[in-house]
mmCIF file of C-alpha atoms and ligand atoms in Angstrom:
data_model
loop_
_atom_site.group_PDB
_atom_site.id
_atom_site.type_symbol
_atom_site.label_atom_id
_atom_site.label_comp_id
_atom_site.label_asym_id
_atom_site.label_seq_id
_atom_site.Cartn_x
_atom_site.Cartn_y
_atom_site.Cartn_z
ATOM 1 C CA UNK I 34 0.000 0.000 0.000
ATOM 2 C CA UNK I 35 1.258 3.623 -1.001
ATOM 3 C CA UNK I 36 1.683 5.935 1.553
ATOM 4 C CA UNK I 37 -1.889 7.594 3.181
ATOM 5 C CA UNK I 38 -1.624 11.098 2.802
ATOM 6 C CA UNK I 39 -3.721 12.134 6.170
ATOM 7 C CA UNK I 40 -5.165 15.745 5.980
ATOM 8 C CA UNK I 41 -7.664 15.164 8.517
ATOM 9 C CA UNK I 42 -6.411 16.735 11.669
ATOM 10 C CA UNK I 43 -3.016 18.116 12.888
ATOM 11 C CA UNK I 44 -3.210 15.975 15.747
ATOM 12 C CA UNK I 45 -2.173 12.973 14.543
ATOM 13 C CA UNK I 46 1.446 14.437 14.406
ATOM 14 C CA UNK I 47 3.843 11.767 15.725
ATOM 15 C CA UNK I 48 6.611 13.138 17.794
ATOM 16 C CA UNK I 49 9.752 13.775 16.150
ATOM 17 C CA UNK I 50 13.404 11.336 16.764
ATOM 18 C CA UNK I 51 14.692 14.358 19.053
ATOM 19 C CA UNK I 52 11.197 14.255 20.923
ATOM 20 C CA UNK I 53 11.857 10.335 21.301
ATOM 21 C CA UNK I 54 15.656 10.511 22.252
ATOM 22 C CA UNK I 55 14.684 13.196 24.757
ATOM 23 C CA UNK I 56 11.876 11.239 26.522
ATOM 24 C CA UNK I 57 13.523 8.520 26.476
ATOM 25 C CA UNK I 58 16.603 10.157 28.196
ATOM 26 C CA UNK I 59 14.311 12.181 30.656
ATOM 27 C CA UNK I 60 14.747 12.030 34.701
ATOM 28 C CA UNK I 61 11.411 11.667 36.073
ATOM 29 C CA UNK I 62 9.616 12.078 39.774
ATOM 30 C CA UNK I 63 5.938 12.540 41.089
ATOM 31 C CA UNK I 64 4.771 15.803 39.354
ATOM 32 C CA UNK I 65 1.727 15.399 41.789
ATOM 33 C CA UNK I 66 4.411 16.520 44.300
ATOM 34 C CA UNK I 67 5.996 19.164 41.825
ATOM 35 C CA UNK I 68 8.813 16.748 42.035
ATOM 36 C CA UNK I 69 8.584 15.815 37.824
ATOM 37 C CA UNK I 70 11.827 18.819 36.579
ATOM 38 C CA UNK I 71 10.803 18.083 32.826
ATOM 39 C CA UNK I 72 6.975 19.253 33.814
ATOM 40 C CA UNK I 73 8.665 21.985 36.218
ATOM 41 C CA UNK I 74 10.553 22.890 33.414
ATOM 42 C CA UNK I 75 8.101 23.485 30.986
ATOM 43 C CA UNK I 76 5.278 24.837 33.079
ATOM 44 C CA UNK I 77 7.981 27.666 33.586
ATOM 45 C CA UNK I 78 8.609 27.516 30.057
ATOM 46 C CA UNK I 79 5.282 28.076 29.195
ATOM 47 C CA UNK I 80 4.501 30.683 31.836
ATOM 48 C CA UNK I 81 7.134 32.654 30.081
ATOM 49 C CA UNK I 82 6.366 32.279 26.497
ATOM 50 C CA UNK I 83 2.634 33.658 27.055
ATOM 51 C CA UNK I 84 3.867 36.434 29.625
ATOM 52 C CA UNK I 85 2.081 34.991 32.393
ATOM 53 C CA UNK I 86 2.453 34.415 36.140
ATOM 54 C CA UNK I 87 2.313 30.909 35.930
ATOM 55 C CA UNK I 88 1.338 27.398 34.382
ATOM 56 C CA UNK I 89 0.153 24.209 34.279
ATOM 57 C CA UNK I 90 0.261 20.815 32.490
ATOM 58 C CA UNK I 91 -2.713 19.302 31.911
ATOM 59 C CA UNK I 92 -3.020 16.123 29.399
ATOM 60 C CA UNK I 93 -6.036 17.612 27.617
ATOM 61 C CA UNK I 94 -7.200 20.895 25.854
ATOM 62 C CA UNK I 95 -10.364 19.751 26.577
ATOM 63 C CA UNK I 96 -9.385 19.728 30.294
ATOM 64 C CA UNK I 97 -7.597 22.802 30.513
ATOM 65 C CA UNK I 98 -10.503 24.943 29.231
ATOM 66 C CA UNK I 99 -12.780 23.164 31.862
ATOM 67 C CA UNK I 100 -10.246 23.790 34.754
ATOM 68 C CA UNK I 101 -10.211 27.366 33.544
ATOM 69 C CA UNK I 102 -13.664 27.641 33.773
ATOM 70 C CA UNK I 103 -14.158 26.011 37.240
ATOM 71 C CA UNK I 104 -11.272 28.595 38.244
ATOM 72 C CA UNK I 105 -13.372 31.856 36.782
ATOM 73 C CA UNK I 106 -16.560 30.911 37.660
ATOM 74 C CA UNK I 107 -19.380 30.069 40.226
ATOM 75 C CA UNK I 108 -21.910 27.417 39.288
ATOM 76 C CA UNK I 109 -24.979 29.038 37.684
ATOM 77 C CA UNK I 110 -22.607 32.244 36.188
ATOM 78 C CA UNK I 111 -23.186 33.175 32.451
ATOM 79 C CA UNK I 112 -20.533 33.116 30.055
ATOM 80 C CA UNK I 113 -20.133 34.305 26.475
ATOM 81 C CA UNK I 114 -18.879 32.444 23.695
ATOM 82 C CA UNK I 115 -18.824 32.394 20.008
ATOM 83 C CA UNK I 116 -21.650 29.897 19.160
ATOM 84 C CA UNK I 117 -19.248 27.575 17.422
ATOM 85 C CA UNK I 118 -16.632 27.945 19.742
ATOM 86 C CA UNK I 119 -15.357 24.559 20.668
ATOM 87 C CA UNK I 120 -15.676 24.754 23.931
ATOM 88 C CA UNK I 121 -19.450 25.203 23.467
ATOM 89 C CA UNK I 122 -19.580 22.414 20.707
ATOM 90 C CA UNK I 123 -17.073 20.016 21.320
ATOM 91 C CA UNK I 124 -16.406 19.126 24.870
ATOM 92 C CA UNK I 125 -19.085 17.403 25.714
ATOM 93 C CA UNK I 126 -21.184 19.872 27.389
ATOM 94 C CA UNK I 127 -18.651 19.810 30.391
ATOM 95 C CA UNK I 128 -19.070 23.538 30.819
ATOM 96 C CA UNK I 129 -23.038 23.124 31.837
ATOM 97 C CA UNK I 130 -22.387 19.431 33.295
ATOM 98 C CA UNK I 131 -19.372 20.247 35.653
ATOM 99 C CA UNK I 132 -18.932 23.608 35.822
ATOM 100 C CA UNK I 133 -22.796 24.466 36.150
ATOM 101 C CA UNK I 134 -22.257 27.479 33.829
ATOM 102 C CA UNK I 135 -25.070 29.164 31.291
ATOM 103 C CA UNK I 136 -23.858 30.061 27.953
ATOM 104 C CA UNK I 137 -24.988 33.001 26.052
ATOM 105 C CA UNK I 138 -23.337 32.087 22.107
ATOM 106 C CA UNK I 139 -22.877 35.114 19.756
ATOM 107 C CA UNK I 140 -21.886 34.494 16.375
ATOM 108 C CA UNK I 141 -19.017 36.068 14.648
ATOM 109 C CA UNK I 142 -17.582 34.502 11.905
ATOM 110 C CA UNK I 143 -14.422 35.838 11.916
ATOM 111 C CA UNK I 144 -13.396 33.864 14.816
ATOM 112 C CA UNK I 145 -15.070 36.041 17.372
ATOM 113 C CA UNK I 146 -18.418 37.657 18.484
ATOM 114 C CA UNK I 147 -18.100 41.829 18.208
ATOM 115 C CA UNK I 148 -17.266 43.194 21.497
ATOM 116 C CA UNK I 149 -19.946 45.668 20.992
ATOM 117 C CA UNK I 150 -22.633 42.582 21.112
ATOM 118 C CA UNK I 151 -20.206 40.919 23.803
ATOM 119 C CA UNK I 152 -20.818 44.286 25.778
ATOM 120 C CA UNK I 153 -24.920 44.100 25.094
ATOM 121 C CA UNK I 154 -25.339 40.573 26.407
ATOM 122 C CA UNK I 155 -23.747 41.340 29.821
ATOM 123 C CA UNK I 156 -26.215 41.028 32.079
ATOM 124 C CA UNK I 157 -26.723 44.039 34.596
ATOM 125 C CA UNK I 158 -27.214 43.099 37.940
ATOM 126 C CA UNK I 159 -30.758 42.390 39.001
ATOM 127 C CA UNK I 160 -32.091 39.205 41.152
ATOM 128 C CA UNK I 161 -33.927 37.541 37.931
ATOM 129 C CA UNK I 162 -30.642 37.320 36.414
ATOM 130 C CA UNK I 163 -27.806 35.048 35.951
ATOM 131 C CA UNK I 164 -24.636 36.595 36.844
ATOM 132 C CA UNK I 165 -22.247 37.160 33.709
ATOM 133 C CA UNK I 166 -18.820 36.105 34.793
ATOM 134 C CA UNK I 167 -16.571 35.145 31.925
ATOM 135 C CA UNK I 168 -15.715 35.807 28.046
ATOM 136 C CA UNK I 169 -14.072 32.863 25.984
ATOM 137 C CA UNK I 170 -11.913 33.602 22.939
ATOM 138 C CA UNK I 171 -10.907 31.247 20.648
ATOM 139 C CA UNK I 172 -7.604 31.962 18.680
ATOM 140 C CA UNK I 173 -7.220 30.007 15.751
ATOM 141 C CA UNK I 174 -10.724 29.118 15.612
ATOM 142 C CA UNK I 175 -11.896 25.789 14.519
ATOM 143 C CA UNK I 176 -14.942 25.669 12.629
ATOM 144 C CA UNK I 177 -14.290 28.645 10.816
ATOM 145 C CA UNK I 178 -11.633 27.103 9.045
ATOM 146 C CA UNK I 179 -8.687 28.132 11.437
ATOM 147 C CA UNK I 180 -8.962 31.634 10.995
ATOM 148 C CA UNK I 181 -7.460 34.193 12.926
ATOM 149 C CA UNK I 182 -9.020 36.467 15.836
ATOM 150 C CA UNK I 183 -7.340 39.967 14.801
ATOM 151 C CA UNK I 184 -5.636 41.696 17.659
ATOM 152 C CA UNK I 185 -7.452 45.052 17.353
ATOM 153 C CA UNK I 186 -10.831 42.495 17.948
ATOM 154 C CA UNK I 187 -8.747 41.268 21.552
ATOM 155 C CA UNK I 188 -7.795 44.542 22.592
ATOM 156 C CA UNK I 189 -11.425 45.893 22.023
ATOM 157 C CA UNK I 190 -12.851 43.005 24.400
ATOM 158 C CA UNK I 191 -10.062 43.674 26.988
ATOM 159 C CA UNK I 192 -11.849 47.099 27.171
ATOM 160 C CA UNK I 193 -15.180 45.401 27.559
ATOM 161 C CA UNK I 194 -13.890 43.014 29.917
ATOM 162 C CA UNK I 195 -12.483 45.434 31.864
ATOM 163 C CA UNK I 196 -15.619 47.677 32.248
ATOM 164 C CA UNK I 197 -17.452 45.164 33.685
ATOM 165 C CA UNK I 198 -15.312 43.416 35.834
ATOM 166 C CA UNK I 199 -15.028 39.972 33.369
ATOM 167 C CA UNK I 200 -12.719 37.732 32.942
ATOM 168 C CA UNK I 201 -11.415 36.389 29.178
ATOM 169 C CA UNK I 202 -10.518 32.932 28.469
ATOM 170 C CA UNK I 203 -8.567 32.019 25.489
ATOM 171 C CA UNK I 204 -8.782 28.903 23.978
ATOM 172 C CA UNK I 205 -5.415 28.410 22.257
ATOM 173 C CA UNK I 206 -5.144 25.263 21.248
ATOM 174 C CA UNK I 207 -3.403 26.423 17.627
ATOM 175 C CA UNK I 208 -2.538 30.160 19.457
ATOM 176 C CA UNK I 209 1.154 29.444 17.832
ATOM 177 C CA UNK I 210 -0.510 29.030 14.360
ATOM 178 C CA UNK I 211 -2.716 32.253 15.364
ATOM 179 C CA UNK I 212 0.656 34.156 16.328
ATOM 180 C CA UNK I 213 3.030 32.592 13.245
ATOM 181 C CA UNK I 214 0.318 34.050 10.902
ATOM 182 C CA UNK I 215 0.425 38.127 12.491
ATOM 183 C CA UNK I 216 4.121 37.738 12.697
ATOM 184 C CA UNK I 217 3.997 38.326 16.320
ATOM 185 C CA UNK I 218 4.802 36.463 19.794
ATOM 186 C CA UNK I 219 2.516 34.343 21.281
ATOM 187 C CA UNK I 220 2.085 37.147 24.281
ATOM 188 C CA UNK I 221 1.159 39.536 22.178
ATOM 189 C CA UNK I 222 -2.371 37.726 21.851
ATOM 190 C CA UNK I 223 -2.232 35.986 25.342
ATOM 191 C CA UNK I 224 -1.965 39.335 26.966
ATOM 192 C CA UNK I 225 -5.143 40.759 26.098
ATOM 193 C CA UNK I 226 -6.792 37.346 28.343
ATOM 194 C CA UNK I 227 -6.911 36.597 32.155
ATOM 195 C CA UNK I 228 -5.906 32.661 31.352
ATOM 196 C CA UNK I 229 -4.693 31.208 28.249
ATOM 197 C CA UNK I 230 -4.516 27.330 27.072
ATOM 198 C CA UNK I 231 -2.456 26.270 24.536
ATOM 199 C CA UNK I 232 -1.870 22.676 22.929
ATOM 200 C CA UNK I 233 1.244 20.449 22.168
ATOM 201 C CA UNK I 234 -0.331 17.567 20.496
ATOM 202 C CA UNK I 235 -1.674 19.470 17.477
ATOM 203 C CA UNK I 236 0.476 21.641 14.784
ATOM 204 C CA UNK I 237 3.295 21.465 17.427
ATOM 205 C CA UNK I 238 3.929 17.614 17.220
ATOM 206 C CA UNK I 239 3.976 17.030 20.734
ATOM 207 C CA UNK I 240 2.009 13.111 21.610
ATOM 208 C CA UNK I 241 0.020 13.992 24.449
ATOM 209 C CA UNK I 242 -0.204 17.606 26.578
ATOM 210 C CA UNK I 243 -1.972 20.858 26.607
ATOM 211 C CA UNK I 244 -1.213 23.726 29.514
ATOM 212 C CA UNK I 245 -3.090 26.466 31.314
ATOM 213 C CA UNK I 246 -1.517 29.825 32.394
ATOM 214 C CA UNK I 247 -2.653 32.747 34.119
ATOM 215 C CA UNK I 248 -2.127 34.783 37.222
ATOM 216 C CA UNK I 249 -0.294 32.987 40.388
ATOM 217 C CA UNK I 250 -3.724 32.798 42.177
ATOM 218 C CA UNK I 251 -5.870 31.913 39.444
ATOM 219 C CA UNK I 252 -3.322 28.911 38.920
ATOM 220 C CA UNK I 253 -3.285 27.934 42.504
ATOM 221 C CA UNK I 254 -7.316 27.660 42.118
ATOM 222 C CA UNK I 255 -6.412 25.562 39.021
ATOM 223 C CA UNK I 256 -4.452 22.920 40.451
ATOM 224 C CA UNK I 257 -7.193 22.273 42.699
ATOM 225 C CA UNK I 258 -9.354 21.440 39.735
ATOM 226 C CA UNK I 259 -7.055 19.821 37.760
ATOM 227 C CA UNK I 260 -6.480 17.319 40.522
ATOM 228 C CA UNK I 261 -10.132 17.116 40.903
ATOM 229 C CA UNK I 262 -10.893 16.149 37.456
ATOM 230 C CA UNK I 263 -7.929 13.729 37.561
ATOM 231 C CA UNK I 264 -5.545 15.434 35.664
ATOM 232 C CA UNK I 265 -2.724 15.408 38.498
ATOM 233 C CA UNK I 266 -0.467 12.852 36.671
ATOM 234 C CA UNK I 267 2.756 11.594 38.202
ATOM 235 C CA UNK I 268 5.857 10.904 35.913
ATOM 236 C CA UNK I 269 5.010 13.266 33.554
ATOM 237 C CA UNK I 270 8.533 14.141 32.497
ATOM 238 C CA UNK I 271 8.427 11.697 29.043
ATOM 239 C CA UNK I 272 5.444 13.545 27.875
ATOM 240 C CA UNK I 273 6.486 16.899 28.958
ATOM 241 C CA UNK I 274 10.767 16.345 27.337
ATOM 242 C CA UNK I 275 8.599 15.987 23.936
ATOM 243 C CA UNK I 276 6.342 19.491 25.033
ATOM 244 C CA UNK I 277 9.639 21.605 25.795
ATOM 245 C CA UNK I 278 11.472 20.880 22.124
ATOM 246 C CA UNK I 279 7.263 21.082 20.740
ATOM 247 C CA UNK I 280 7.989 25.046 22.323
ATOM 248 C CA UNK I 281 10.789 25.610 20.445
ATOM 249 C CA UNK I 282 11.270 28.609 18.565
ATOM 250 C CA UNK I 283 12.633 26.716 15.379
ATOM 251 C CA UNK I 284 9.612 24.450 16.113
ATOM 252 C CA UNK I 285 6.877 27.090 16.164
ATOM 253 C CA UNK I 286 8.102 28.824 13.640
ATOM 254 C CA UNK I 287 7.779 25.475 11.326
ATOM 255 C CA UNK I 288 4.337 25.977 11.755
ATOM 256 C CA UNK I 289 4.439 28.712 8.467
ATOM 257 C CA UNK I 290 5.329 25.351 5.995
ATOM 258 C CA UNK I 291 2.025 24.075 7.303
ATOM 259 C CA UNK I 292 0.438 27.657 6.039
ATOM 260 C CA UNK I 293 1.863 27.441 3.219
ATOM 261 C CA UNK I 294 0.850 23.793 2.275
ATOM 262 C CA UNK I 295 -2.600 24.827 2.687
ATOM 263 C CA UNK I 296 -2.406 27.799 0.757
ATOM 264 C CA UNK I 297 -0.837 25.710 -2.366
ATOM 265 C CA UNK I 298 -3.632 23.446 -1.433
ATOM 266 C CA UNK I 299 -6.418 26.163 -1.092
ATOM 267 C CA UNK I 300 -5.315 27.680 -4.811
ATOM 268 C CA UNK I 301 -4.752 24.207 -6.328
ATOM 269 C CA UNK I 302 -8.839 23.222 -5.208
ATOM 270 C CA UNK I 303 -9.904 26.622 -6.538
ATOM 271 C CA UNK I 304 -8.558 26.027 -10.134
ATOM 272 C CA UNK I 305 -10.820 22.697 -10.239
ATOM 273 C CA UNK I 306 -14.126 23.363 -11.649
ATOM 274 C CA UNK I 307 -16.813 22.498 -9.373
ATOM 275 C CA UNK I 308 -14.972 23.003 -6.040
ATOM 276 C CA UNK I 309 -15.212 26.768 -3.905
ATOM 277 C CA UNK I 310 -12.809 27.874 -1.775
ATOM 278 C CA UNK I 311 -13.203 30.682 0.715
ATOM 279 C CA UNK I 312 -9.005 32.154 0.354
ATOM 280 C CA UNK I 313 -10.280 34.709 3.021
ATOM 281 C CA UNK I 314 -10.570 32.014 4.786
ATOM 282 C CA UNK I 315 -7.092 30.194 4.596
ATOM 283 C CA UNK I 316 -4.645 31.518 7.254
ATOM 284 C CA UNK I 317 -3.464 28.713 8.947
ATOM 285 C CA UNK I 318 -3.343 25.160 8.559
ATOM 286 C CA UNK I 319 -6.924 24.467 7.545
ATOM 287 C CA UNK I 320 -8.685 24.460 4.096
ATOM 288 C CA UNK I 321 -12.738 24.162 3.666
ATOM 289 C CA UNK I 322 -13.582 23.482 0.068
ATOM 290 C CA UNK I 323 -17.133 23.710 -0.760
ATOM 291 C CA UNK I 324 -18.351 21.276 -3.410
ATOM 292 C CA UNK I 325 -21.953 22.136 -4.037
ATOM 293 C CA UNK I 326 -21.781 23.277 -7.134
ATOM 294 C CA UNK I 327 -20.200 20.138 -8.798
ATOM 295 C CA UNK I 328 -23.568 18.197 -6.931
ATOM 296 C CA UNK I 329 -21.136 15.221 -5.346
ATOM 297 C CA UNK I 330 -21.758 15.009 -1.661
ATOM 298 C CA UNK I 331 -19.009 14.935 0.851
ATOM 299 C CA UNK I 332 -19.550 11.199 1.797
ATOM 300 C CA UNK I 333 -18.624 10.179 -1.323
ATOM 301 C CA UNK I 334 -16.144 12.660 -2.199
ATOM 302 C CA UNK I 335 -14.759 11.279 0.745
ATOM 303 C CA UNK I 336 -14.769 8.116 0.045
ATOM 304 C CA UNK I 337 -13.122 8.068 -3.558
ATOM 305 C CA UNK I 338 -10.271 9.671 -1.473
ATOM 306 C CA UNK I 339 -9.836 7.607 0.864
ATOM 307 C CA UNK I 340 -10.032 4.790 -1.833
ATOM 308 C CA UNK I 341 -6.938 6.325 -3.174
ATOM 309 C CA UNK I 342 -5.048 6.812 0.339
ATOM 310 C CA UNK I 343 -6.138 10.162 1.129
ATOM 311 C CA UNK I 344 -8.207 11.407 4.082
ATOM 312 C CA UNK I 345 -10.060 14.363 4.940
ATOM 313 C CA UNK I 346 -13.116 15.259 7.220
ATOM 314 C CA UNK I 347 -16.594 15.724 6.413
ATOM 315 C CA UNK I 348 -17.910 18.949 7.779
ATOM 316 C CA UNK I 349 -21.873 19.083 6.094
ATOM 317 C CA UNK I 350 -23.342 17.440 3.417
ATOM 318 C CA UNK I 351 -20.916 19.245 0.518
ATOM 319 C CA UNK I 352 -18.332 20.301 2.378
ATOM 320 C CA UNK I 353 -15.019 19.379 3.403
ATOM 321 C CA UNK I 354 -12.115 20.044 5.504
ATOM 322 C CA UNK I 355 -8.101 19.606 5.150
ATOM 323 C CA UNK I 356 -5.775 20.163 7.726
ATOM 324 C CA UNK I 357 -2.269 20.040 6.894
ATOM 325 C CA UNK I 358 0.464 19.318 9.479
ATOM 326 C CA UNK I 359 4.112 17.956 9.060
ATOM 327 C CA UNK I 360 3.147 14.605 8.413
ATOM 328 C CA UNK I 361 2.054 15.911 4.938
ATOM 329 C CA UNK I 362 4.604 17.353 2.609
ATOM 330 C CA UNK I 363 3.928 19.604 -0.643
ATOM 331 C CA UNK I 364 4.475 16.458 -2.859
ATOM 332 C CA UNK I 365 2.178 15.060 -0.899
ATOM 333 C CA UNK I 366 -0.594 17.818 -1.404
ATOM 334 C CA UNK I 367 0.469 17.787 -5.213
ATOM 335 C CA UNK I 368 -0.432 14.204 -5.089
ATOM 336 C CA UNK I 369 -3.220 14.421 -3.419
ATOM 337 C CA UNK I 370 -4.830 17.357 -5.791
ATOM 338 C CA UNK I 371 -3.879 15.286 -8.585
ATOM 339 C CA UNK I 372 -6.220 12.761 -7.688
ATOM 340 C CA UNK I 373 -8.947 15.427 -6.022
ATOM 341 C CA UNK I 374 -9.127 16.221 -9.619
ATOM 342 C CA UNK I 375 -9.331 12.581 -11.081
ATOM 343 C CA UNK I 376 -12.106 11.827 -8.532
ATOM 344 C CA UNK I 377 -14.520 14.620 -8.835
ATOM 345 C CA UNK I 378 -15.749 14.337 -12.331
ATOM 346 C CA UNK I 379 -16.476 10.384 -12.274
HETATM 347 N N1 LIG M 1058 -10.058 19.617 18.526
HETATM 348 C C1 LIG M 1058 -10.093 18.307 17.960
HETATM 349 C C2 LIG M 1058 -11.525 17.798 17.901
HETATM 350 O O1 LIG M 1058 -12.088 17.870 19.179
HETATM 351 C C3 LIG M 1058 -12.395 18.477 16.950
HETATM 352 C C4 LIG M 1058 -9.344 18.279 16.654
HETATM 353 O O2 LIG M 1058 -9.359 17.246 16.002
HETATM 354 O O3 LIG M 1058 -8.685 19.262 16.336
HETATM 355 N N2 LIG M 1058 -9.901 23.675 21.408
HETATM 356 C C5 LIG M 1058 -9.841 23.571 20.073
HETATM 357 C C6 LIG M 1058 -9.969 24.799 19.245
HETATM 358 C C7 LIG M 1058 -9.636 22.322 19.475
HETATM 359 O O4 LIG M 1058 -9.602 22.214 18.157
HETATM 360 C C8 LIG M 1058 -9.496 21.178 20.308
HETATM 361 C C9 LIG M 1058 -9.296 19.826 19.696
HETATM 362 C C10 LIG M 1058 -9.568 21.357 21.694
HETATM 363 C C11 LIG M 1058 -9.784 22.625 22.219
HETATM 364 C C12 LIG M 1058 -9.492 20.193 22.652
HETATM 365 O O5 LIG M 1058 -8.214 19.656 22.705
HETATM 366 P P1 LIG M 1058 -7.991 18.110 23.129
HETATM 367 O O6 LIG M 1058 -8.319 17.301 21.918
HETATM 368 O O7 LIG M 1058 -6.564 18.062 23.515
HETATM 369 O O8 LIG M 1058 -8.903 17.830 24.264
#
């Protein structure tokens, strides 16, 4: 069998032979005691690299947004969030079913609701009313085809934030792809937000890790939950080697061949008759191609692909997603649009 070109997800990015070596060679302790150096290490790492006071390891994005919003919040607080923010649509509802929060959604399709809206739906206080406690960010943001959140968008909901005594959480789970494509430092972005969590295991390469930062307090609160969830793992210091070298600067920086392997895609899908392409829309890593004008569905768009060793991801009934990571190479996307184009006129 020929190699499978994957362009499903960045996360199934195996860690690298230096990632390997340096697990392998990594001293290890009970990072439930802060006695792991490797998670020590990069906690500090990561604390620094977003400007912050402090963070944490977690082994999930999925848990590190929920520990951030037990940390913010009381049960029955409001937040606000982008209606297809992943937090809202992807994580399993843990935000109403642990944290006991209400969500009010806004939509904003470049990544993120306008602040002016943001600032409408805060409730004032009254006794009929849930209190509003928290804003979530997402930066890249998922379903819009990782697009970027625009800084001048952050800065105005700092301002809104700030008027009414909220907190912002970022979801950052591709904030290095976010900060790669505005040619600017990961704290630039992070800054504008009370807690930030970013991933290792996607664009970054890293197997298995995501951390939470934020203020010293806000942390200490965050531990608590972390543990509580069951996220207080003990020798950590295999996974978090891999995270430290997935920080890198020459690593992060990588991140632009990704870009521009979805922008060769992106233009090579928009010469093909029958297939749109949003280029607004291709920043980062991902690529939606629309395919309702050529009348073939997804499904089986899909699966003629995958017949010929390449995957993608269905998002609706004619559209599709590619995500491009460095398990894929530009012969690789060459191949693959090679055969888009042999497929979609059968
Ligand atoms: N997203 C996954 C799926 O859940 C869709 C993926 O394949 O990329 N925030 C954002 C913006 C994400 O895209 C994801 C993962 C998470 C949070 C959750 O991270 P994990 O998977 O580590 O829990």
């Amino acid at each position: 069998m020929e190699k499978v070109i994957d362009l499903r997800r960045d996360t199934i990015t195996l860690p690298t032979e230096e990632m390997r070596e340096a697990a392998f060679r990594s001293p290890l302790g009970d990072a439930v005691y802060g006695e792991d150096p490797r998670q020590r290490e990069l906690e500090e790492l990561t604390a620094f690299i977003l400007g912050k006071e402090r963070a944490i390891f977690l082994p999930s994005g999925t848990m590190g947004n929920l520990v951030a919003l037990l940390a913010h919040t009381e049960r029955g607080n409001e937040m606000i969030l982008e209606e297809n923010a992943h937090i809202f649509t992807s994580e399993t509802g843990g935000l109403a079913q642990v944290a006991g929060l209400m969500v009010k959604t806004l939509r904003g399709e470049d990544g993120a609701p306008e602040p002016r809206d943001v600032e409408r739906a805060i409730r004032p206080e009254n006794i009929h009313y849930p209190r509003t406690a928290l804003i979530g960010l997402e930066n890249t943001h998922y379903r819009y085809g990782g697009i970027v959140v625009p800084l001048s968008k952050f800065e105005k909901m700092r301002e809104v934030a700030d008027r009414h005594h909220l907190s912002i959480h970022l979801d950052g789970a591709r904030l290095f792809n976010a900060a790669v494509y505005l040619g600017v430092e990961a704290k630039e972005i992070a800054r504008y937000c009370d807690s930030v969590m970013i991933s290792l295991s996607k664009g970054l390469g890293a197997p298995v890790g995501s951390l939470l930062a934020g203020s010293g307090d806000f942390i200490k609160e965050a531990e608590r939950y972390r543990k509580m969830l069951g996220g207080g793992m003990r020798q950590t210091g295999w996974l978090c080697a891999c995270g430290i070298l997935a920080l890198s600067e020459d690593n992060i920086s990588r991140l632009q061949e990704d870009h521009d392997n979805a922008r060769f895609l992106a233009e090579g899908l928009q010469s093909l008759p029958g297939i749109e392409v949003n280029q607004h829309q291709v920043q980062t890593n991902f690529v939606l191609a629309d395919l309702s004008q050529s009348q073939l569905k997804a499904s089986v768009f899909l699966q003629r692909l995958r017949d010929e060793g390449i995957l993608a991801t269905q998002v609706d009934d004619f559209r599709v997603r590619f995500v491009t990571s460095r398990e894929v190479e530009r012969e690789d996307i060459t191949v693959a649009l090679q055969v888009i184009k042999e497929v979609i006129y059968i």
